[in-house]
Amino acid sequence: MTAKDIQKELESYSTQEKKEFLPYFFKTGKGQYGEGDRFIGVVVPDTRKVAKKYKDIPFPEVTKLLESEYHECRLCALLILVERFKKAKETERKEICDYYLSKTRYINNWDLVDLSAKDIVGEYLVDKDRSVLYILAESTLLWDQRISILATFAFIRRGDLDDIFALSEKLLCHKHDLMHKAIGWMLREAGKKDKDKLCSFLDRFHKEMPRTMLRYSIEKFQPEERAHYMKK
């Protein structure tokens, strides 16, 4: 099975409706964050179905998929990596994570990051040094920065919250709305584990946080609590 064969199978799930809608949804217009991206017209559940079916394809074919001009091919490659990572031994896990981090220029939209970063980078770093996340956070590439934040989801699930608060402070004044949403989302998840820690963070920074980031982070609060933090 080759990357071309997999692309053909993905095409069999394509609909004209999605082919027309997805470029709009993922902001592919001139000057937008997904500028120039191309779509086959396949929804995520169908892409995931194909990835699980062909999770054992030769690694060079995974690379061809990941470097494809088509969004769904790149997503399929990432979902294949996620499937492989789940069952891999430690050495192979390191290889997958290192490979993933070497290819971030192809992980170039928010869904590609969100469906892979936590399950590969995050899971790999659970019991390891996490300095790579702070390097990613300093990247000039938006998607590297989003990977640094989404990877912390693996830690947050385990009640390990130090990195999300540290990275959120580091990226607090980021200019892009996609980062405001990502950071706010992860802060909200951290609050589910330890509301006091989230409130402590918000007490320090709520006046300077972008409003979108703040709204996402306090989404599960009571109305009076939300009103308190939304005050300038």
PDB file of C-alpha atoms in Angstrom:
ATOM      1  CA  MET A   1       0.000   0.000   0.000  1.00  0.00           C
ATOM      2  CA  THR A   2       1.440   3.352  -1.057  1.00  0.00           C
ATOM      3  CA  ALA A   3       0.662   6.970  -0.223  1.00  0.00           C
ATOM      4  CA  LYS A   4      -0.993   7.313  -3.640  1.00  0.00           C
ATOM      5  CA  ASP A   5      -3.243   4.334  -2.902  1.00  0.00           C
ATOM      6  CA  ILE A   6      -4.239   5.866   0.425  1.00  0.00           C
ATOM      7  CA  GLN A   7      -4.967   9.193  -1.220  1.00  0.00           C
ATOM      8  CA  LYS A   8      -7.257   7.394  -3.658  1.00  0.00           C
ATOM      9  CA  GLU A   9      -9.067   5.726  -0.784  1.00  0.00           C
ATOM     10  CA  LEU A  10      -9.488   9.078   0.945  1.00  0.00           C
ATOM     11  CA  GLU A  11     -10.882  10.467  -2.308  1.00  0.00           C
ATOM     12  CA  SER A  12     -13.534   7.739  -2.263  1.00  0.00           C
ATOM     13  CA  TYR A  13     -14.942   9.388   0.893  1.00  0.00           C
ATOM     14  CA  SER A  14     -14.944  12.881  -0.616  1.00  0.00           C
ATOM     15  CA  THR A  15     -18.116  14.898  -1.002  1.00  0.00           C
ATOM     16  CA  GLN A  16     -18.505  18.039  -3.057  1.00  0.00           C
ATOM     17  CA  GLU A  17     -20.134  19.776  -0.125  1.00  0.00           C
ATOM     18  CA  LYS A  18     -17.094  19.235   2.118  1.00  0.00           C
ATOM     19  CA  LYS A  19     -14.672  20.009  -0.701  1.00  0.00           C
ATOM     20  CA  GLU A  20     -16.262  23.442  -0.980  1.00  0.00           C
ATOM     21  CA  PHE A  21     -16.776  24.037   2.754  1.00  0.00           C
ATOM     22  CA  LEU A  22     -13.437  22.944   4.253  1.00  0.00           C
ATOM     23  CA  PRO A  23     -11.215  25.565   2.543  1.00  0.00           C
ATOM     24  CA  TYR A  24     -13.514  28.238   3.951  1.00  0.00           C
ATOM     25  CA  PHE A  25     -13.628  26.635   7.417  1.00  0.00           C
ATOM     26  CA  PHE A  26      -9.844  26.326   7.644  1.00  0.00           C
ATOM     27  CA  LYS A  27      -9.173  29.859   6.384  1.00  0.00           C
ATOM     28  CA  THR A  28      -7.240  29.163   3.199  1.00  0.00           C
ATOM     29  CA  GLY A  29      -7.691  32.604   1.631  1.00  0.00           C
ATOM     30  CA  LYS A  30      -4.860  35.012   0.904  1.00  0.00           C
ATOM     31  CA  GLY A  31      -3.315  36.268   4.123  1.00  0.00           C
ATOM     32  CA  GLN A  32      -5.231  33.791   6.283  1.00  0.00           C
ATOM     33  CA  TYR A  33      -3.548  31.216   8.514  1.00  0.00           C
ATOM     34  CA  GLY A  34      -4.297  28.298   6.150  1.00  0.00           C
ATOM     35  CA  GLU A  35      -3.438  30.158   2.968  1.00  0.00           C
ATOM     36  CA  GLY A  36      -3.058  27.863  -0.035  1.00  0.00           C
ATOM     37  CA  ASP A  37      -4.035  24.623   1.685  1.00  0.00           C
ATOM     38  CA  ARG A  38      -5.925  22.154  -0.505  1.00  0.00           C
ATOM     39  CA  PHE A  39      -8.684  19.738   0.484  1.00  0.00           C
ATOM     40  CA  ILE A  40     -10.012  16.471  -0.867  1.00  0.00           C
ATOM     41  CA  GLY A  41     -13.311  16.929   0.988  1.00  0.00           C
ATOM     42  CA  VAL A  42     -13.165  14.219   3.686  1.00  0.00           C
ATOM     43  CA  VAL A  43     -14.411  14.450   7.279  1.00  0.00           C
ATOM     44  CA  VAL A  44     -12.197  13.452  10.210  1.00  0.00           C
ATOM     45  CA  PRO A  45     -13.998  10.179  11.126  1.00  0.00           C
ATOM     46  CA  ASP A  46     -13.437   8.858   7.599  1.00  0.00           C
ATOM     47  CA  THR A  47      -9.800   9.976   7.606  1.00  0.00           C
ATOM     48  CA  ARG A  48      -9.340   8.245  10.954  1.00  0.00           C
ATOM     49  CA  LYS A  49     -10.911   5.080   9.528  1.00  0.00           C
ATOM     50  CA  VAL A  50      -8.378   5.022   6.686  1.00  0.00           C
ATOM     51  CA  ALA A  51      -5.479   5.735   9.072  1.00  0.00           C
ATOM     52  CA  LYS A  52      -6.377   2.813  11.322  1.00  0.00           C
ATOM     53  CA  LYS A  53      -6.730   0.525   8.319  1.00  0.00           C
ATOM     54  CA  TYR A  54      -3.262   1.382   6.992  1.00  0.00           C
ATOM     55  CA  LYS A  55      -1.381   2.151  10.201  1.00  0.00           C
ATOM     56  CA  ASP A  56       1.370  -0.342   9.307  1.00  0.00           C
ATOM     57  CA  ILE A  57       2.364   1.090   5.916  1.00  0.00           C
ATOM     58  CA  PRO A  58       6.121   1.582   5.315  1.00  0.00           C
ATOM     59  CA  PHE A  59       7.475   4.698   6.951  1.00  0.00           C
ATOM     60  CA  PRO A  60       8.580   6.351   3.681  1.00  0.00           C
ATOM     61  CA  GLU A  61       4.937   6.239   2.578  1.00  0.00           C
ATOM     62  CA  VAL A  62       3.907   7.978   5.811  1.00  0.00           C
ATOM     63  CA  THR A  63       6.373  10.726   4.915  1.00  0.00           C
ATOM     64  CA  LYS A  64       4.870  11.095   1.452  1.00  0.00           C
ATOM     65  CA  LEU A  65       1.441  11.487   3.009  1.00  0.00           C
ATOM     66  CA  LEU A  66       2.699  14.012   5.556  1.00  0.00           C
ATOM     67  CA  GLU A  67       4.354  16.088   2.843  1.00  0.00           C
ATOM     68  CA  SER A  68       1.246  16.020   0.635  1.00  0.00           C
ATOM     69  CA  GLU A  69      -0.392  19.184  -0.624  1.00  0.00           C
ATOM     70  CA  TYR A  70      -3.709  17.797   0.598  1.00  0.00           C
ATOM     71  CA  HIS A  71      -4.801  18.495   4.151  1.00  0.00           C
ATOM     72  CA  GLU A  72      -6.518  15.134   4.643  1.00  0.00           C
ATOM     73  CA  CYS A  73      -3.409  13.228   3.535  1.00  0.00           C
ATOM     74  CA  ARG A  74      -1.335  15.076   6.118  1.00  0.00           C
ATOM     75  CA  LEU A  75      -3.948  14.391   8.780  1.00  0.00           C
ATOM     76  CA  CYS A  76      -4.034  10.724   7.797  1.00  0.00           C
ATOM     77  CA  ALA A  77      -0.255  10.512   8.208  1.00  0.00           C
ATOM     78  CA  LEU A  78      -0.463  12.085  11.666  1.00  0.00           C
ATOM     79  CA  LEU A  79      -3.240   9.736  12.749  1.00  0.00           C
ATOM     80  CA  ILE A  80      -1.148   6.806  11.542  1.00  0.00           C
ATOM     81  CA  LEU A  81       1.703   8.077  13.740  1.00  0.00           C
ATOM     82  CA  VAL A  82      -0.680   8.360  16.684  1.00  0.00           C
ATOM     83  CA  GLU A  83      -1.817   4.756  16.168  1.00  0.00           C
ATOM     84  CA  ARG A  84       1.764   3.529  15.950  1.00  0.00           C
ATOM     85  CA  PHE A  85       2.824   5.499  19.007  1.00  0.00           C
ATOM     86  CA  LYS A  86       0.133   3.882  21.153  1.00  0.00           C
ATOM     87  CA  LYS A  87       1.622   0.417  20.686  1.00  0.00           C
ATOM     88  CA  ALA A  88       5.282   1.341  20.301  1.00  0.00           C
ATOM     89  CA  LYS A  89       8.072   0.487  22.697  1.00  0.00           C
ATOM     90  CA  GLU A  90      10.168   3.266  24.232  1.00  0.00           C
ATOM     91  CA  THR A  91      12.821   3.398  21.506  1.00  0.00           C
ATOM     92  CA  GLU A  92      10.249   3.593  18.737  1.00  0.00           C
ATOM     93  CA  ARG A  93       8.266   6.182  20.679  1.00  0.00           C
ATOM     94  CA  LYS A  94      11.335   8.402  20.754  1.00  0.00           C
ATOM     95  CA  GLU A  95      11.821   7.917  17.020  1.00  0.00           C
ATOM     96  CA  ILE A  96       8.192   8.849  16.312  1.00  0.00           C
ATOM     97  CA  CYS A  97       8.338  11.922  18.540  1.00  0.00           C
ATOM     98  CA  ASP A  98      11.647  13.084  17.055  1.00  0.00           C
ATOM     99  CA  TYR A  99      10.282  12.543  13.557  1.00  0.00           C
ATOM    100  CA  TYR A 100       7.116  14.474  14.393  1.00  0.00           C
ATOM    101  CA  LEU A 101       9.114  17.422  15.723  1.00  0.00           C
ATOM    102  CA  SER A 102      11.278  17.427  12.601  1.00  0.00           C
ATOM    103  CA  LYS A 103       8.198  17.774  10.386  1.00  0.00           C
ATOM    104  CA  THR A 104       6.209  20.520  12.105  1.00  0.00           C
ATOM    105  CA  ARG A 105       6.187  22.683   8.967  1.00  0.00           C
ATOM    106  CA  TYR A 106       3.723  20.144   7.541  1.00  0.00           C
ATOM    107  CA  ILE A 107       1.589  20.105  10.710  1.00  0.00           C
ATOM    108  CA  ASN A 108       0.237  23.428   9.591  1.00  0.00           C
ATOM    109  CA  ASN A 109      -3.305  23.890  10.779  1.00  0.00           C
ATOM    110  CA  TRP A 110      -4.990  23.793  14.153  1.00  0.00           C
ATOM    111  CA  ASP A 111      -6.775  20.466  13.666  1.00  0.00           C
ATOM    112  CA  LEU A 112      -3.553  18.750  12.601  1.00  0.00           C
ATOM    113  CA  VAL A 113      -1.926  19.955  15.827  1.00  0.00           C
ATOM    114  CA  ASP A 114      -4.888  19.232  18.067  1.00  0.00           C
ATOM    115  CA  LEU A 115      -5.376  15.654  16.861  1.00  0.00           C
ATOM    116  CA  SER A 116      -1.739  14.668  17.281  1.00  0.00           C
ATOM    117  CA  ALA A 117       0.393  16.828  19.601  1.00  0.00           C
ATOM    118  CA  LYS A 118      -1.014  15.603  22.898  1.00  0.00           C
ATOM    119  CA  ASP A 119      -0.915  11.950  21.817  1.00  0.00           C
ATOM    120  CA  ILE A 120       2.657  11.986  20.530  1.00  0.00           C
ATOM    121  CA  VAL A 121       4.713  14.841  21.983  1.00  0.00           C
ATOM    122  CA  GLY A 122       2.726  15.125  25.187  1.00  0.00           C
ATOM    123  CA  GLU A 123       2.579  11.413  25.928  1.00  0.00           C
ATOM    124  CA  TYR A 124       6.264  10.969  25.160  1.00  0.00           C
ATOM    125  CA  LEU A 125       7.284  13.770  27.525  1.00  0.00           C
ATOM    126  CA  VAL A 126       5.102  12.709  30.456  1.00  0.00           C
ATOM    127  CA  ASP A 127       8.085  11.319  32.371  1.00  0.00           C
ATOM    128  CA  LYS A 128      10.860  13.283  30.638  1.00  0.00           C
ATOM    129  CA  ASP A 129      12.502  16.675  30.420  1.00  0.00           C
ATOM    130  CA  ARG A 130      10.122  19.119  28.759  1.00  0.00           C
ATOM    131  CA  SER A 131      12.494  21.869  27.684  1.00  0.00           C
ATOM    132  CA  VAL A 132      11.615  21.177  24.043  1.00  0.00           C
ATOM    133  CA  LEU A 133       8.165  22.666  24.691  1.00  0.00           C
ATOM    134  CA  TYR A 134       9.744  25.965  25.728  1.00  0.00           C
ATOM    135  CA  ILE A 135      11.874  25.919  22.581  1.00  0.00           C
ATOM    136  CA  LEU A 136       8.739  25.359  20.515  1.00  0.00           C
ATOM    137  CA  ALA A 137       7.034  28.205  22.368  1.00  0.00           C
ATOM    138  CA  GLU A 138       9.806  30.551  21.213  1.00  0.00           C
ATOM    139  CA  SER A 139       9.503  29.477  17.574  1.00  0.00           C
ATOM    140  CA  THR A 140       8.383  31.976  14.968  1.00  0.00           C
ATOM    141  CA  LEU A 141       6.064  29.279  13.585  1.00  0.00           C
ATOM    142  CA  LEU A 142       2.525  29.516  14.936  1.00  0.00           C
ATOM    143  CA  TRP A 143       2.020  25.763  14.740  1.00  0.00           C
ATOM    144  CA  ASP A 144       5.147  25.040  16.804  1.00  0.00           C
ATOM    145  CA  GLN A 145       3.754  27.319  19.476  1.00  0.00           C
ATOM    146  CA  ARG A 146       0.376  25.607  19.396  1.00  0.00           C
ATOM    147  CA  ILE A 147       2.072  22.202  19.652  1.00  0.00           C
ATOM    148  CA  SER A 148       3.830  23.385  22.823  1.00  0.00           C
ATOM    149  CA  ILE A 149       0.474  24.222  24.399  1.00  0.00           C
ATOM    150  CA  LEU A 150      -1.557  21.229  23.183  1.00  0.00           C
ATOM    151  CA  ALA A 151       1.148  18.794  24.278  1.00  0.00           C
ATOM    152  CA  THR A 152       0.467  19.779  27.887  1.00  0.00           C
ATOM    153  CA  PHE A 153      -2.959  18.135  27.660  1.00  0.00           C
ATOM    154  CA  ALA A 154      -1.228  14.806  28.350  1.00  0.00           C
ATOM    155  CA  PHE A 155       0.174  16.237  31.590  1.00  0.00           C
ATOM    156  CA  ILE A 156      -3.040  17.973  32.596  1.00  0.00           C
ATOM    157  CA  ARG A 157      -4.941  14.690  32.335  1.00  0.00           C
ATOM    158  CA  ARG A 158      -2.630  13.399  35.064  1.00  0.00           C
ATOM    159  CA  GLY A 159      -2.994  16.472  37.289  1.00  0.00           C
ATOM    160  CA  ASP A 160       0.465  17.751  36.318  1.00  0.00           C
ATOM    161  CA  LEU A 161      -0.173  21.459  35.775  1.00  0.00           C
ATOM    162  CA  ASP A 162       3.131  23.316  36.140  1.00  0.00           C
ATOM    163  CA  ASP A 163       3.953  23.452  32.430  1.00  0.00           C
ATOM    164  CA  ILE A 164       0.614  24.766  31.223  1.00  0.00           C
ATOM    165  CA  PHE A 165       0.779  27.655  33.664  1.00  0.00           C
ATOM    166  CA  ALA A 166       4.417  28.391  32.819  1.00  0.00           C
ATOM    167  CA  LEU A 167       3.818  28.254  29.062  1.00  0.00           C
ATOM    168  CA  SER A 168       0.620  30.275  29.361  1.00  0.00           C
ATOM    169  CA  GLU A 169       2.520  33.019  31.157  1.00  0.00           C
ATOM    170  CA  LYS A 170       5.258  32.873  28.516  1.00  0.00           C
ATOM    171  CA  LEU A 171       2.747  33.206  25.670  1.00  0.00           C
ATOM    172  CA  LEU A 172       0.272  35.425  27.495  1.00  0.00           C
ATOM    173  CA  CYS A 173       0.592  38.331  25.077  1.00  0.00           C
ATOM    174  CA  HIS A 174       0.608  36.282  21.875  1.00  0.00           C
ATOM    175  CA  LYS A 175      -1.072  38.145  19.034  1.00  0.00           C
ATOM    176  CA  HIS A 176      -2.908  35.288  17.299  1.00  0.00           C
ATOM    177  CA  ASP A 177      -6.447  34.277  18.167  1.00  0.00           C
ATOM    178  CA  LEU A 178      -5.648  30.597  17.571  1.00  0.00           C
ATOM    179  CA  MET A 179      -3.170  30.744  20.440  1.00  0.00           C
ATOM    180  CA  HIS A 180      -5.607  32.608  22.670  1.00  0.00           C
ATOM    181  CA  LYS A 181      -8.131  29.809  22.135  1.00  0.00           C
ATOM    182  CA  ALA A 182      -5.582  27.026  22.652  1.00  0.00           C
ATOM    183  CA  ILE A 183      -4.167  28.492  25.854  1.00  0.00           C
ATOM    184  CA  GLY A 184      -7.615  29.291  27.230  1.00  0.00           C
ATOM    185  CA  TRP A 185      -8.766  25.759  26.460  1.00  0.00           C
ATOM    186  CA  MET A 186      -5.823  24.173  28.265  1.00  0.00           C
ATOM    187  CA  LEU A 187      -6.212  26.524  31.225  1.00  0.00           C
ATOM    188  CA  ARG A 188      -9.865  25.499  31.436  1.00  0.00           C
ATOM    189  CA  GLU A 189      -8.804  21.840  31.484  1.00  0.00           C
ATOM    190  CA  ALA A 190      -6.246  22.621  34.194  1.00  0.00           C
ATOM    191  CA  GLY A 191      -9.005  24.269  36.206  1.00  0.00           C
ATOM    192  CA  LYS A 192     -10.984  21.046  36.146  1.00  0.00           C
ATOM    193  CA  LYS A 193      -8.088  19.415  37.979  1.00  0.00           C
ATOM    194  CA  ASP A 194      -7.266  22.259  40.358  1.00  0.00           C
ATOM    195  CA  LYS A 195      -9.546  25.286  40.329  1.00  0.00           C
ATOM    196  CA  ASP A 196      -7.552  27.046  43.042  1.00  0.00           C
ATOM    197  CA  LYS A 197      -4.411  26.998  40.901  1.00  0.00           C
ATOM    198  CA  LEU A 198      -6.294  28.363  37.922  1.00  0.00           C
ATOM    199  CA  CYS A 199      -7.827  31.115  40.048  1.00  0.00           C
ATOM    200  CA  SER A 200      -4.396  32.005  41.390  1.00  0.00           C
ATOM    201  CA  PHE A 201      -3.129  32.330  37.825  1.00  0.00           C
ATOM    202  CA  LEU A 202      -6.132  34.392  36.792  1.00  0.00           C
ATOM    203  CA  ASP A 203      -5.787  36.660  39.834  1.00  0.00           C
ATOM    204  CA  ARG A 204      -2.320  37.562  38.556  1.00  0.00           C
ATOM    205  CA  PHE A 205      -3.007  37.858  34.851  1.00  0.00           C
ATOM    206  CA  HIS A 206      -6.702  38.269  34.029  1.00  0.00           C
ATOM    207  CA  LYS A 207      -6.390  42.007  33.380  1.00  0.00           C
ATOM    208  CA  GLU A 208      -3.722  41.561  30.723  1.00  0.00           C
ATOM    209  CA  MET A 209      -4.913  38.310  29.146  1.00  0.00           C
ATOM    210  CA  PRO A 210      -6.552  38.560  25.724  1.00  0.00           C
ATOM    211  CA  ARG A 211     -10.318  38.424  26.214  1.00  0.00           C
ATOM    212  CA  THR A 212     -10.737  35.261  24.136  1.00  0.00           C
ATOM    213  CA  MET A 213      -8.122  33.439  26.219  1.00  0.00           C
ATOM    214  CA  LEU A 214      -9.811  34.559  29.414  1.00  0.00           C
ATOM    215  CA  ARG A 215     -13.304  33.617  28.250  1.00  0.00           C
ATOM    216  CA  TYR A 216     -12.166  30.126  27.300  1.00  0.00           C
ATOM    217  CA  SER A 217     -10.367  29.619  30.612  1.00  0.00           C
ATOM    218  CA  ILE A 218     -13.362  30.586  32.780  1.00  0.00           C
ATOM    219  CA  GLU A 219     -16.023  28.879  30.683  1.00  0.00           C
ATOM    220  CA  LYS A 220     -16.888  26.390  33.456  1.00  0.00           C
ATOM    221  CA  PHE A 221     -17.041  29.019  36.215  1.00  0.00           C
ATOM    222  CA  GLN A 222     -20.238  30.241  37.815  1.00  0.00           C
ATOM    223  CA  PRO A 223     -21.749  33.404  36.244  1.00  0.00           C
ATOM    224  CA  GLU A 224     -20.669  35.629  39.143  1.00  0.00           C
ATOM    225  CA  GLU A 225     -17.116  34.274  38.949  1.00  0.00           C
ATOM    226  CA  ARG A 226     -16.966  34.894  35.204  1.00  0.00           C
ATOM    227  CA  ALA A 227     -18.237  38.427  35.720  1.00  0.00           C
ATOM    228  CA  HIS A 228     -15.548  39.071  38.328  1.00  0.00           C
ATOM    229  CA  TYR A 229     -12.703  38.032  36.043  1.00  0.00           C
ATOM    230  CA  MET A 230     -14.078  39.747  32.972  1.00  0.00           C
ATOM    231  CA  LYS A 231     -13.881  43.109  34.732  1.00  0.00           C
ATOM    232  CA  LYS A 232     -10.908  45.172  33.601  1.00  0.00           C
TER     233      LYS A 232
END
